PDB file of C-alpha atoms in Angstrom:
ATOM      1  CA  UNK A 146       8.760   2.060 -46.697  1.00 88.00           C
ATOM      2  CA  UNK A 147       6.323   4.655 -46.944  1.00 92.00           C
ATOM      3  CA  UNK A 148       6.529   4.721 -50.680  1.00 92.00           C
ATOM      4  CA  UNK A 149       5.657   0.962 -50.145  1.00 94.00           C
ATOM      5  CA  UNK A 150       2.941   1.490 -48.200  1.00 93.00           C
ATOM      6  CA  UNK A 151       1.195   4.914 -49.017  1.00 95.00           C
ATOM      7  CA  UNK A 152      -0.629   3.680 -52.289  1.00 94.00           C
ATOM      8  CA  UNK A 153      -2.648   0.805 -50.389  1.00 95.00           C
ATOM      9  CA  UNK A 154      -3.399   2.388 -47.980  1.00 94.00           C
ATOM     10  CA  UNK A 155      -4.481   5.630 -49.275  1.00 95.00           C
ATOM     11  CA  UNK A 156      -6.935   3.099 -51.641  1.00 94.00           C
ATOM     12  CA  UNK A 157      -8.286   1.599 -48.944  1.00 94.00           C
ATOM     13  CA  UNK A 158      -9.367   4.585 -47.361  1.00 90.00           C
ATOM     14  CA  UNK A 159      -8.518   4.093 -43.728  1.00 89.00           C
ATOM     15  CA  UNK A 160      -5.551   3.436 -42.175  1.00 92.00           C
ATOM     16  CA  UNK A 161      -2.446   4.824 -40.169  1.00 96.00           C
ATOM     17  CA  UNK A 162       1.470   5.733 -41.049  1.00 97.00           C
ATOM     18  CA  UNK A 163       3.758   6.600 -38.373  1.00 97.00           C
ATOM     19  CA  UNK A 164       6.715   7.599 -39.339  1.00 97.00           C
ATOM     20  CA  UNK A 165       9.671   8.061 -36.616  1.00 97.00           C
ATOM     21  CA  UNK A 166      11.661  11.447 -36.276  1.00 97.00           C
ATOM     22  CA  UNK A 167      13.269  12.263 -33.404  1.00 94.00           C
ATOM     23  CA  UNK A 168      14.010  15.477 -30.712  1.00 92.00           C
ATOM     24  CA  UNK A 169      17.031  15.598 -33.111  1.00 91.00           C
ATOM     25  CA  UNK A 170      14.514  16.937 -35.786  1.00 94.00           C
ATOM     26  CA  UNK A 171      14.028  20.074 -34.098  1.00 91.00           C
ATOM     27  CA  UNK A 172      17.597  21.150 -33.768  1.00 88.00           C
ATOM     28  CA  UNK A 173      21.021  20.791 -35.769  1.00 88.00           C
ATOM     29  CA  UNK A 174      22.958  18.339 -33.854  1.00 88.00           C
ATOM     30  CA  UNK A 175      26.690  18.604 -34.190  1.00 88.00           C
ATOM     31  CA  UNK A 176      28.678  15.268 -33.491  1.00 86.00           C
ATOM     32  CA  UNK A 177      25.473  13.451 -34.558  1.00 88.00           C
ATOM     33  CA  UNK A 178      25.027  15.807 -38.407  1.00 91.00           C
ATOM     34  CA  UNK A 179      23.663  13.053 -40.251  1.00 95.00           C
ATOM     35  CA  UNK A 180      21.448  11.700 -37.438  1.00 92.00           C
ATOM     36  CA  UNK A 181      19.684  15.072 -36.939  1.00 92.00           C
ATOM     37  CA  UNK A 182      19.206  16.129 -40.560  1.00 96.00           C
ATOM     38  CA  UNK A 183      17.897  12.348 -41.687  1.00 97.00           C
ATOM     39  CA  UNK A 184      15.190  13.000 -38.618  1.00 97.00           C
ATOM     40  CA  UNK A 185      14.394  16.488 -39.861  1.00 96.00           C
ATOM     41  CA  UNK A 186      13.568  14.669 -43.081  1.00 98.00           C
ATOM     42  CA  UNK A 187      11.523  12.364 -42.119  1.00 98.00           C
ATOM     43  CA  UNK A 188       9.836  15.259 -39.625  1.00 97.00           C
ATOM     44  CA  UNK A 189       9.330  17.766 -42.891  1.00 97.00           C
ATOM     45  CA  UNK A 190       8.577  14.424 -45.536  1.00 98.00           C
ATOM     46  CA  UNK A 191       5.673  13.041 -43.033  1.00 98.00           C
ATOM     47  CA  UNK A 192       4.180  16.507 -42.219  1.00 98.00           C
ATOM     48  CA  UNK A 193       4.037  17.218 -46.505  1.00 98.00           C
ATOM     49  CA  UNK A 194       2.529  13.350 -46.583  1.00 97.00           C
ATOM     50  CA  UNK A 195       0.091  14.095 -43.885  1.00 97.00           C
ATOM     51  CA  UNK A 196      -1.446  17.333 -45.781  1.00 97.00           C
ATOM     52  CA  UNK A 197      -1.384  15.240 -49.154  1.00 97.00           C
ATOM     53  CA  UNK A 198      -3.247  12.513 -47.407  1.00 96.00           C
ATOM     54  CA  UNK A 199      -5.939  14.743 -45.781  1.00 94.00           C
ATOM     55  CA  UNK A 200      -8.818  13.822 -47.756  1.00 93.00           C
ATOM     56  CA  UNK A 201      -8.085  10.235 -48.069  1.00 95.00           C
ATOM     57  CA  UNK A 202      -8.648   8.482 -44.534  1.00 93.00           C
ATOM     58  CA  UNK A 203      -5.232   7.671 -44.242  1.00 96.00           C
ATOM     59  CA  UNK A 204      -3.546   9.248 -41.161  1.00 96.00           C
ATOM     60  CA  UNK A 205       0.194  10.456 -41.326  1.00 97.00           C
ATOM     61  CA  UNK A 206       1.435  11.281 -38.578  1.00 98.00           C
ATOM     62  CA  UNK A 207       5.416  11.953 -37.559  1.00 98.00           C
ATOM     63  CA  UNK A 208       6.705  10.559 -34.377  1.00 97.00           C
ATOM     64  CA  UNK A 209       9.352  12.378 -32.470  1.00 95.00           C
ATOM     65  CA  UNK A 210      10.352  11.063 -29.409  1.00 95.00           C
ATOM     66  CA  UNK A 211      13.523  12.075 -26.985  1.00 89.00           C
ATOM     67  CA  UNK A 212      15.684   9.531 -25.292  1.00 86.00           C
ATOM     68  CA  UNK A 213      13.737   6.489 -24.961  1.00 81.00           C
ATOM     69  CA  UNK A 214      15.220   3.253 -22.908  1.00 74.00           C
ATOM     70  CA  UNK A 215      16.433   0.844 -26.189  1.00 70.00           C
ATOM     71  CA  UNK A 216      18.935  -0.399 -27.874  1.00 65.00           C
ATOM     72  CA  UNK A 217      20.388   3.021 -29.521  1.00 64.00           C
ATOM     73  CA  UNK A 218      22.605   4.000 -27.021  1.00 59.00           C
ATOM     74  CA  UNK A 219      24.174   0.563 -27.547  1.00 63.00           C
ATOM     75  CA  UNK A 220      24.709   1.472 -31.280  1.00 64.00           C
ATOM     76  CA  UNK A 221      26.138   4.631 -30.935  1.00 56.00           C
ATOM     77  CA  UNK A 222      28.273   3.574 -27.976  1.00 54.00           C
ATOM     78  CA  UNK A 223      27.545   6.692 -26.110  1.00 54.00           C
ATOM     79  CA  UNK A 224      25.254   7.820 -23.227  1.00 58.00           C
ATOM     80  CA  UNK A 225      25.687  11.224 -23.764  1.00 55.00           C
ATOM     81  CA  UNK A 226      23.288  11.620 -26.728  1.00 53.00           C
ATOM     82  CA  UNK A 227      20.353  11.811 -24.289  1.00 53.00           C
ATOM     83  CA  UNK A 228      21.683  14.928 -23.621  1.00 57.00           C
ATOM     84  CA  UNK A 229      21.122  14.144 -19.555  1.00 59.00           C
ATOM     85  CA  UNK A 230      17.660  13.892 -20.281  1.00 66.00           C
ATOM     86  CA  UNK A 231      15.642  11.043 -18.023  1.00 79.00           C
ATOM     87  CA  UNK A 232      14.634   8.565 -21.197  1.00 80.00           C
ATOM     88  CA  UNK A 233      11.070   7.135 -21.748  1.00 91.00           C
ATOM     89  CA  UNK A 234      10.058   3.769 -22.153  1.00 92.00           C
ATOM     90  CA  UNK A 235       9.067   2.299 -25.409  1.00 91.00           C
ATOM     91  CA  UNK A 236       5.702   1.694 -23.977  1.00 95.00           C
ATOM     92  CA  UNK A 237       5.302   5.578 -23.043  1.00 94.00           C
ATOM     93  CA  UNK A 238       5.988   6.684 -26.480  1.00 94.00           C
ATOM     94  CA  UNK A 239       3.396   3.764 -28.154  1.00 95.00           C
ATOM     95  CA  UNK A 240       0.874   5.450 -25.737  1.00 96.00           C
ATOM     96  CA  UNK A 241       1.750   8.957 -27.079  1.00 96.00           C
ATOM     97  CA  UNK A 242       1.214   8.245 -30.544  1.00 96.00           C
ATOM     98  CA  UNK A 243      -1.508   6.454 -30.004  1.00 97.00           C
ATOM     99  CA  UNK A 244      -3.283   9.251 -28.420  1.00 97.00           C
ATOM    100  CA  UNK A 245      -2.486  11.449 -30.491  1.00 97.00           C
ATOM    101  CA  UNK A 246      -4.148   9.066 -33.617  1.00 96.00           C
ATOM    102  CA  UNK A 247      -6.843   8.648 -31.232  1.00 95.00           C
ATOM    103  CA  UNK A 248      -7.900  12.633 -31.742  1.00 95.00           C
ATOM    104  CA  UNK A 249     -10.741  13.890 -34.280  1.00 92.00           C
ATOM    105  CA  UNK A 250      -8.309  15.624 -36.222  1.00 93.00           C
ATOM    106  CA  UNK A 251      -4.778  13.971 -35.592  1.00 95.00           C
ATOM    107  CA  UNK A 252      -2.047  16.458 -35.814  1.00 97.00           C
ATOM    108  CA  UNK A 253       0.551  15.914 -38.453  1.00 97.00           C
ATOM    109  CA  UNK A 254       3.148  15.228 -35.800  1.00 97.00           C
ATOM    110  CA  UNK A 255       3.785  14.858 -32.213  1.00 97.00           C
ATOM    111  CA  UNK A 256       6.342  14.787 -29.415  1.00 96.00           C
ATOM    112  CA  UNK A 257       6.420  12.505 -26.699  1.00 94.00           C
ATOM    113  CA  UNK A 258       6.846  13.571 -23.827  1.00 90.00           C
ATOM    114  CA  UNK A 259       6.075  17.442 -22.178  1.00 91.00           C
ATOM    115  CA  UNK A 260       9.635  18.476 -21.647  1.00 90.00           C
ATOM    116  CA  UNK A 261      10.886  16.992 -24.867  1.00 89.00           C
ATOM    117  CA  UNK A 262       7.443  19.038 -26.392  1.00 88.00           C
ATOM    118  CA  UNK A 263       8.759  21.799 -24.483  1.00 89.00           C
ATOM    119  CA  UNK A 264      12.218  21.355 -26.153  1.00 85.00           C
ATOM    120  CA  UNK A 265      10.961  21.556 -29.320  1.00 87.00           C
ATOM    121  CA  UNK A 266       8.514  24.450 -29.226  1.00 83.00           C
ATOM    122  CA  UNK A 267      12.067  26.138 -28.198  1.00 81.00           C
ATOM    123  CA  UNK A 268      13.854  24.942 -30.635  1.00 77.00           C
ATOM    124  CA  UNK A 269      11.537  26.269 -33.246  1.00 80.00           C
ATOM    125  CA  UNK A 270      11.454  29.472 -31.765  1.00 81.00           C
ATOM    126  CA  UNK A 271      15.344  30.035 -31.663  1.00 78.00           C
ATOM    127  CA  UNK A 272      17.455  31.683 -34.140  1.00 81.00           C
ATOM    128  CA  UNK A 273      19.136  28.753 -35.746  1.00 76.00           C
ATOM    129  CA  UNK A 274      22.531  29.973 -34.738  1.00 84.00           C
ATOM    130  CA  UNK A 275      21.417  29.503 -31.172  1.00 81.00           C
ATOM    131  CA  UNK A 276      20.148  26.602 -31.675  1.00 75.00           C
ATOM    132  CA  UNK A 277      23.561  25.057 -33.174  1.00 82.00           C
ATOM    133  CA  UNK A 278      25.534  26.667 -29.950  1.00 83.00           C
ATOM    134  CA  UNK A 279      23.123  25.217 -27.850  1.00 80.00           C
ATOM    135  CA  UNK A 280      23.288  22.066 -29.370  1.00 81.00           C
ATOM    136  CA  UNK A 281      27.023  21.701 -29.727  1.00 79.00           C
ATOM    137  CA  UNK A 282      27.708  22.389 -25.910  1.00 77.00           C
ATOM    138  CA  UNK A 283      25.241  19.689 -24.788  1.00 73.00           C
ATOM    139  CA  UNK A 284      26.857  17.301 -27.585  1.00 71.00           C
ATOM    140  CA  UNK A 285      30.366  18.070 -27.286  1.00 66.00           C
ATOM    141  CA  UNK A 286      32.672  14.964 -27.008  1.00 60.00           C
TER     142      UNK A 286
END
């Protein structure tokens, strides 16, 4: 989609692309592997299309929200990959992103909501076999 997309509206010299990661982005998610490193992706392929779009118009920015009240946990048939955490509503994380895009300088990505930003500022920080541990015991079947 972005590939798509990018040209145009680079060109036109104005414009936004939101592409949405995930809390999984910021942490290797055992029982969910291929969930968590697609959302890394997209995390580390928006932030590089955000710094090649810079002088363009065109705002990038990466999405990342935590639980969020839709139709996932249907899909997955599980509750636990909120990971106990209360979920936001779809409306919440609209209003994050958009006041994020809303900023002089938009950053190349955000987090909705402050624990989930919280989260991920930790999950940064850690040593990535922490991280995994971590991860596995609030993901463990």
């Amino acid at each position: 989609m972005s590939r798509a997309f990018i040209e145009p509206l680079r060109a036109s010299g104005n414009g936004v692309l939101v592409n949405v990661a995930s809390m999984a982005a910021y942490f290797p998610v055992p029982n969910m592997a291929v969930y968590g490193a697609a959302k890394a992706f997209v995390l580390s392929f928006t932030e590089a299309l955000w710094h090649e779009s810079r002088s363009t118009g065109l705002r990038v920015m990466a999405l990342s929200p935590g639980a969020t009240s839709t139709e996932f946990f249907d899909v997955i048939g599980t509750e636990a990959a909120n990971g106990g955490s209360k979920r936001q509503t779809p409306q919440e994380v609209v209003a994050t992103a958009l006041r994020a895009l809303d900023r002089r300088t938009p950053p190349p990505s955000v987090v909705s909501g402050r624990l989930n930003s919280v989260m991920a500022s930790l999950g940064r920080g850690m040593s990535r076999r922490r991280a995994v541990l971590v991860m596995g015991s609030s993901t463990a079947q």
